[in-house]
mmCIF file of C-alpha atoms in Angstrom:
data_model
loop_
_atom_site.group_PDB
_atom_site.id
_atom_site.type_symbol
_atom_site.label_atom_id
_atom_site.label_comp_id
_atom_site.label_asym_id
_atom_site.label_seq_id
_atom_site.Cartn_x
_atom_site.Cartn_y
_atom_site.Cartn_z
ATOM 1 C CA UNK A 745 102.952 107.844 129.849
ATOM 2 C CA UNK A 746 99.872 109.144 132.011
ATOM 3 C CA UNK A 747 100.337 111.722 134.681
ATOM 4 C CA UNK A 748 98.239 113.460 136.469
ATOM 5 C CA UNK A 749 99.612 116.531 138.767
ATOM 6 C CA UNK A 750 97.673 117.158 142.086
ATOM 7 C CA UNK A 751 98.619 120.557 143.507
ATOM 8 C CA UNK A 752 99.167 121.370 147.089
ATOM 9 C CA UNK A 753 99.680 117.278 149.512
ATOM 10 C CA UNK A 754 97.881 118.869 152.476
ATOM 11 C CA UNK A 755 94.281 121.753 151.857
ATOM 12 C CA UNK A 756 92.917 123.366 155.736
ATOM 13 C CA UNK A 757 89.104 123.537 155.231
ATOM 14 C CA UNK A 758 86.473 124.319 157.481
ATOM 15 C CA UNK A 759 82.961 122.908 158.628
ATOM 16 C CA UNK A 760 80.761 124.494 155.841
ATOM 17 C CA UNK A 761 83.420 126.030 153.840
ATOM 18 C CA UNK A 762 84.037 125.020 149.825
ATOM 19 C CA UNK A 763 86.295 122.482 149.120
ATOM 20 C CA UNK A 764 88.189 122.502 146.206
ATOM 21 C CA UNK A 765 91.266 119.778 145.694
ATOM 22 C CA UNK A 766 93.304 120.248 142.070
ATOM 23 C CA UNK A 767 93.820 117.400 139.678
ATOM 24 C CA UNK A 768 95.491 117.995 136.628
ATOM 25 C CA UNK A 769 96.137 115.369 134.318
ATOM 26 C CA UNK A 770 98.593 114.588 131.449
ATOM 27 C CA UNK A 771 97.443 112.227 128.530
ATOM 28 C CA UNK A 772 97.327 112.253 124.123
ATOM 29 C CA UNK A 773 94.783 110.537 123.923
ATOM 30 C CA UNK A 774 90.957 111.219 125.644
ATOM 31 C CA UNK A 775 91.540 109.554 129.508
ATOM 32 C CA UNK A 776 89.065 107.958 131.811
ATOM 33 C CA UNK A 777 89.623 110.554 135.374
ATOM 34 C CA UNK A 778 89.667 109.407 138.974
ATOM 35 C CA UNK A 779 88.717 110.019 142.135
ATOM 36 C CA UNK A 780 88.886 107.834 145.293
ATOM 37 C CA UNK A 781 88.906 108.247 149.098
ATOM 38 C CA UNK A 782 90.718 106.983 151.659
ATOM 39 C CA UNK A 783 90.650 107.455 155.100
ATOM 40 C CA UNK A 784 93.234 105.890 157.557
ATOM 41 C CA UNK A 785 93.964 102.651 157.859
ATOM 42 C CA UNK A 786 91.302 102.094 154.953
ATOM 43 C CA UNK A 787 91.733 100.707 151.215
ATOM 44 C CA UNK A 788 90.464 103.481 148.456
ATOM 45 C CA UNK A 789 86.789 104.401 147.441
ATOM 46 C CA UNK A 790 85.819 105.125 144.670
ATOM 47 C CA UNK A 791 84.210 109.038 145.107
ATOM 48 C CA UNK A 792 83.700 109.572 141.340
ATOM 49 C CA UNK A 793 84.884 109.007 137.193
ATOM 50 C CA UNK A 794 84.915 110.268 134.167
ATOM 51 C CA UNK A 795 84.532 108.440 131.378
ATOM 52 C CA UNK A 796 83.284 111.308 128.763
ATOM 53 C CA UNK A 797 79.575 110.852 128.582
ATOM 54 C CA UNK A 798 79.075 114.397 129.910
ATOM 55 C CA UNK A 799 82.148 117.277 131.554
ATOM 56 C CA UNK A 800 80.528 117.267 134.469
ATOM 57 C CA UNK A 801 80.919 114.366 136.789
ATOM 58 C CA UNK A 802 78.528 114.004 140.342
ATOM 59 C CA UNK A 803 79.681 111.295 142.965
ATOM 60 C CA UNK A 804 79.102 109.853 146.741
ATOM 61 C CA UNK A 805 78.732 112.035 149.100
ATOM 62 C CA UNK A 806 78.025 115.547 147.440
ATOM 63 C CA UNK A 807 81.578 115.412 145.667
ATOM 64 C CA UNK A 808 81.385 116.402 141.573
ATOM 65 C CA UNK A 809 84.023 117.192 139.448
ATOM 66 C CA UNK A 810 84.065 118.186 135.735
ATOM 67 C CA UNK A 811 86.340 117.799 133.826
ATOM 68 C CA UNK A 812 87.727 120.827 131.169
ATOM 69 C CA UNK A 813 89.818 119.507 128.453
ATOM 70 C CA UNK A 814 91.269 123.004 127.531
ATOM 71 C CA UNK A 815 92.726 122.880 131.017
ATOM 72 C CA UNK A 816 93.797 119.280 131.534
ATOM 73 C CA UNK A 817 92.083 119.657 134.676
ATOM 74 C CA UNK A 818 89.909 117.368 136.687
ATOM 75 C CA UNK A 819 89.579 119.798 140.124
ATOM 76 C CA UNK A 820 87.045 117.252 142.541
ATOM 77 C CA UNK A 821 84.550 119.901 144.480
ATOM 78 C CA UNK A 822 82.500 120.102 147.025
ATOM 79 C CA UNK A 823 80.075 123.348 148.380
ATOM 80 C CA UNK A 824 80.401 122.599 151.918
ATOM 81 C CA UNK A 825 82.254 120.139 153.643
ATOM 82 C CA UNK A 826 81.809 117.526 156.490
ATOM 83 C CA UNK A 827 84.292 116.921 159.585
ATOM 84 C CA UNK A 828 83.695 113.227 158.145
ATOM 85 C CA UNK A 829 85.297 114.925 154.891
ATOM 86 C CA UNK A 830 88.308 114.718 156.742
ATOM 87 C CA UNK A 831 90.686 111.768 154.336
ATOM 88 C CA UNK A 832 93.582 111.332 151.972
ATOM 89 C CA UNK A 833 92.369 112.142 148.434
ATOM 90 C CA UNK A 834 94.113 110.570 144.457
ATOM 91 C CA UNK A 835 93.143 112.057 141.760
ATOM 92 C CA UNK A 836 94.004 109.235 139.003
ATOM 93 C CA UNK A 837 94.102 108.371 135.834
ATOM 94 C CA UNK A 838 93.436 104.686 133.825
ATOM 95 C CA UNK A 839 94.971 104.082 130.154
ATOM 96 C CA UNK A 840 94.888 100.828 128.398
ATOM 97 C CA UNK A 841 96.970 98.634 128.122
ATOM 98 C CA UNK A 842 98.028 96.778 124.923
ATOM 99 C CA UNK A 843 96.897 93.122 126.113
ATOM 100 C CA UNK A 844 94.013 94.614 127.057
ATOM 101 C CA UNK A 845 92.263 95.412 130.940
ATOM 102 C CA UNK A 846 93.399 98.522 132.755
ATOM 103 C CA UNK A 847 96.449 100.139 134.085
ATOM 104 C CA UNK A 848 95.209 102.751 136.739
ATOM 105 C CA UNK A 849 98.753 105.701 137.963
ATOM 106 C CA UNK A 850 97.769 107.417 140.782
ATOM 107 C CA UNK A 851 98.441 111.138 141.657
ATOM 108 C CA UNK A 852 100.872 112.081 144.876
ATOM 109 C CA UNK A 853 97.029 112.378 146.840
ATOM 110 C CA UNK A 854 95.623 115.753 149.118
ATOM 111 C CA UNK A 855 95.390 115.488 152.589
ATOM 112 C CA UNK A 856 91.629 117.082 153.245
ATOM 113 C CA UNK A 857 91.701 118.809 156.407
ATOM 114 C CA UNK A 858 88.265 120.165 158.327
ATOM 115 C CA UNK A 859 88.326 121.666 161.215
ATOM 116 C CA UNK A 860 85.566 123.300 162.924
ATOM 117 C CA UNK B 1104 80.260 90.587 148.587
ATOM 118 C CA UNK B 1105 83.063 90.301 151.071
ATOM 119 C CA UNK B 1106 84.900 92.962 148.239
ATOM 120 C CA UNK B 1107 88.854 91.576 149.063
ATOM 121 C CA UNK B 1108 90.189 90.461 150.716
ATOM 122 C CA UNK B 1109 93.962 90.203 152.250
ATOM 123 C CA UNK B 1110 96.633 89.364 154.659
ATOM 124 C CA UNK B 1111 98.142 89.524 157.612
ATOM 125 C CA UNK B 1112 96.817 92.651 158.320
ATOM 126 C CA UNK B 1113 99.624 93.515 159.064
ATOM 127 C CA UNK B 1114 103.476 91.686 159.380
ATOM 128 C CA UNK B 1115 106.328 92.761 161.609
ATOM 129 C CA UNK B 1116 109.947 90.352 160.127
ATOM 130 C CA UNK B 1117 113.102 91.056 160.204
ATOM 131 C CA UNK B 1118 115.423 91.881 157.747
ATOM 132 C CA UNK B 1119 116.477 88.814 155.560
ATOM 133 C CA UNK B 1120 113.356 87.009 156.217
ATOM 134 C CA UNK B 1121 110.917 85.817 152.813
ATOM 135 C CA UNK B 1122 107.543 87.763 152.821
ATOM 136 C CA UNK B 1123 104.394 86.406 151.317
ATOM 137 C CA UNK B 1124 101.658 89.011 151.754
ATOM 138 C CA UNK B 1125 97.866 86.542 149.982
ATOM 139 C CA UNK B 1126 94.854 88.038 148.314
ATOM 140 C CA UNK B 1127 91.410 86.764 147.264
ATOM 141 C CA UNK B 1128 89.537 89.202 145.053
ATOM 142 C CA UNK B 1129 85.249 89.772 144.402
ATOM 143 C CA UNK B 1130 83.745 86.496 142.677
ATOM 144 C CA UNK B 1131 83.949 86.763 139.431
ATOM 145 C CA UNK B 1132 86.894 89.747 139.023
ATOM 146 C CA UNK B 1133 89.119 88.890 136.160
ATOM 147 C CA UNK B 1134 92.031 91.668 136.704
ATOM 148 C CA UNK B 1135 93.809 91.830 140.378
ATOM 149 C CA UNK B 1136 95.526 94.912 140.456
ATOM 150 C CA UNK B 1137 98.958 94.898 143.322
ATOM 151 C CA UNK B 1138 99.572 98.341 144.696
ATOM 152 C CA UNK B 1139 102.832 100.083 147.162
ATOM 153 C CA UNK B 1140 101.983 102.206 149.507
ATOM 154 C CA UNK B 1141 104.319 104.460 151.149
ATOM 155 C CA UNK B 1142 105.017 108.475 151.459
ATOM 156 C CA UNK B 1143 108.137 108.705 149.348
ATOM 157 C CA UNK B 1144 106.472 107.807 146.828
ATOM 158 C CA UNK B 1145 102.794 107.375 146.618
ATOM 159 C CA UNK B 1146 101.406 103.974 145.275
ATOM 160 C CA UNK B 1147 103.003 102.782 143.139
ATOM 161 C CA UNK B 1148 101.383 99.961 140.856
ATOM 162 C CA UNK B 1149 103.878 96.370 140.377
ATOM 163 C CA UNK B 1150 102.075 94.039 138.492
ATOM 164 C CA UNK B 1151 99.026 93.272 137.300
ATOM 165 C CA UNK B 1152 97.178 90.124 136.196
ATOM 166 C CA UNK B 1153 94.656 89.005 133.309
ATOM 167 C CA UNK B 1154 92.573 86.967 133.429
ATOM 168 C CA UNK B 1155 95.446 84.865 136.183
ATOM 169 C CA UNK B 1156 97.456 85.806 133.819
ATOM 170 C CA UNK B 1157 100.896 88.371 134.670
ATOM 171 C CA UNK B 1158 100.401 91.157 131.693
ATOM 172 C CA UNK B 1159 102.329 93.584 133.189
ATOM 173 C CA UNK B 1160 105.103 93.808 136.069
ATOM 174 C CA UNK B 1161 106.752 96.367 135.303
ATOM 175 C CA UNK B 1162 106.462 98.065 138.156
ATOM 176 C CA UNK B 1163 108.496 95.710 140.436
ATOM 177 C CA UNK B 1164 110.664 97.037 141.898
ATOM 178 C CA UNK B 1165 113.315 93.778 141.704
ATOM 179 C CA UNK B 1166 113.968 90.383 141.581
ATOM 180 C CA UNK B 1167 113.365 89.830 145.376
ATOM 181 C CA UNK B 1168 109.483 90.370 144.250
ATOM 182 C CA UNK B 1169 107.864 88.292 142.647
ATOM 183 C CA UNK B 1170 103.841 87.563 142.585
ATOM 184 C CA UNK B 1171 101.758 85.034 141.045
ATOM 185 C CA UNK B 1172 98.420 84.077 140.678
ATOM 186 C CA UNK B 1173 96.979 80.811 140.976
ATOM 187 C CA UNK B 1174 94.261 81.154 140.208
ATOM 188 C CA UNK B 1175 91.337 83.587 139.674
ATOM 189 C CA UNK B 1176 90.413 83.105 143.353
ATOM 190 C CA UNK B 1177 93.648 84.583 145.052
ATOM 191 C CA UNK B 1178 97.649 85.519 144.178
ATOM 192 C CA UNK B 1179 100.087 86.148 146.307
ATOM 193 C CA UNK B 1180 103.138 88.551 146.629
ATOM 194 C CA UNK B 1181 106.026 86.993 147.698
ATOM 195 C CA UNK B 1182 109.546 89.383 148.667
ATOM 196 C CA UNK B 1183 112.899 87.272 149.738
ATOM 197 C CA UNK B 1184 114.927 88.121 151.416
ATOM 198 C CA UNK B 1185 112.898 91.074 153.213
ATOM 199 C CA UNK B 1186 114.467 94.915 153.107
ATOM 200 C CA UNK B 1187 114.012 97.079 155.705
ATOM 201 C CA UNK B 1188 112.831 99.667 152.719
ATOM 202 C CA UNK B 1189 110.415 97.516 151.879
ATOM 203 C CA UNK B 1190 108.362 98.343 154.657
ATOM 204 C CA UNK B 1191 105.345 99.656 152.900
ATOM 205 C CA UNK B 1192 101.770 99.565 152.750
ATOM 206 C CA UNK B 1193 100.787 96.489 149.778
ATOM 207 C CA UNK B 1194 97.634 96.826 149.006
ATOM 208 C CA UNK B 1195 95.843 94.779 146.486
ATOM 209 C CA UNK B 1196 92.770 95.654 144.104
ATOM 210 C CA UNK B 1197 90.445 93.520 141.541
ATOM 211 C CA UNK B 1198 87.771 94.662 139.308
ATOM 212 C CA UNK B 1199 85.058 92.828 136.798
ATOM 213 C CA UNK B 1200 87.208 93.388 133.605
ATOM 214 C CA UNK B 1201 90.239 94.910 134.328
ATOM 215 C CA UNK B 1202 88.343 96.951 130.776
ATOM 216 C CA UNK B 1203 90.323 101.162 131.255
ATOM 217 C CA UNK B 1204 87.057 103.250 132.903
ATOM 218 C CA UNK B 1205 86.133 100.678 135.051
ATOM 219 C CA UNK B 1206 86.820 101.366 139.385
ATOM 220 C CA UNK B 1207 88.622 98.885 140.629
ATOM 221 C CA UNK B 1208 87.883 97.617 144.080
ATOM 222 C CA UNK B 1209 91.092 97.524 147.039
ATOM 223 C CA UNK B 1210 91.239 95.654 149.548
ATOM 224 C CA UNK B 1211 92.667 97.312 153.596
ATOM 225 C CA UNK B 1212 95.816 96.501 152.826
ATOM 226 C CA UNK B 1213 98.771 95.135 154.619
ATOM 227 C CA UNK B 1214 100.624 97.056 156.051
ATOM 228 C CA UNK B 1215 104.214 95.117 155.983
ATOM 229 C CA UNK B 1216 107.277 96.389 158.508
ATOM 230 C CA UNK B 1217 110.721 95.708 158.103
ATOM 231 C CA UNK B 1218 113.364 95.751 160.727
#
């Protein structure tokens, strides 16, 4: 079974500082990897996804992530944090079902706090 | 597009009562997912439908939980009887074809409190 591990359940950064949220995956086949963001009282929204086209993936709101097979990592970064980035971030890996379709397995999430 | 619509947004009920959560996926989407989110266990996939057919229900906690998708535009998740440990946020999500590289579109969730 595939899985993801997010290191650090809480991360705090100053506004304007680099954001780095860590994600490591476990997969027996080339994975599809995703980062989702959840704002308070809302559902999850896709930030970006890796589908084997390019190892550096750019997403919305200035976020990007780099797929590193040798490190089995897919860390999320943003050069300069903004107050509006405060949210919970989930890394996820997708595997296919024999009968078709996908099964998205989420990490435990990282709560990002941005301070003035 | 209105997105994935879930109802109710909040549900408070007493232990032993039946609870029904509802979901309307995005029109044209063939895959529908029910997730449960708790502080202790994070996001768990409960059941997954493709073309209205349940593909994987291995995440359904026990027989008290059941889910149906009678047509492409409606799904329900029922808990009978409900217990306090069922308190969580329940999310419905849909995707166009259910391919492994597709993104999921999530509803706003139903906050369930079982007293």
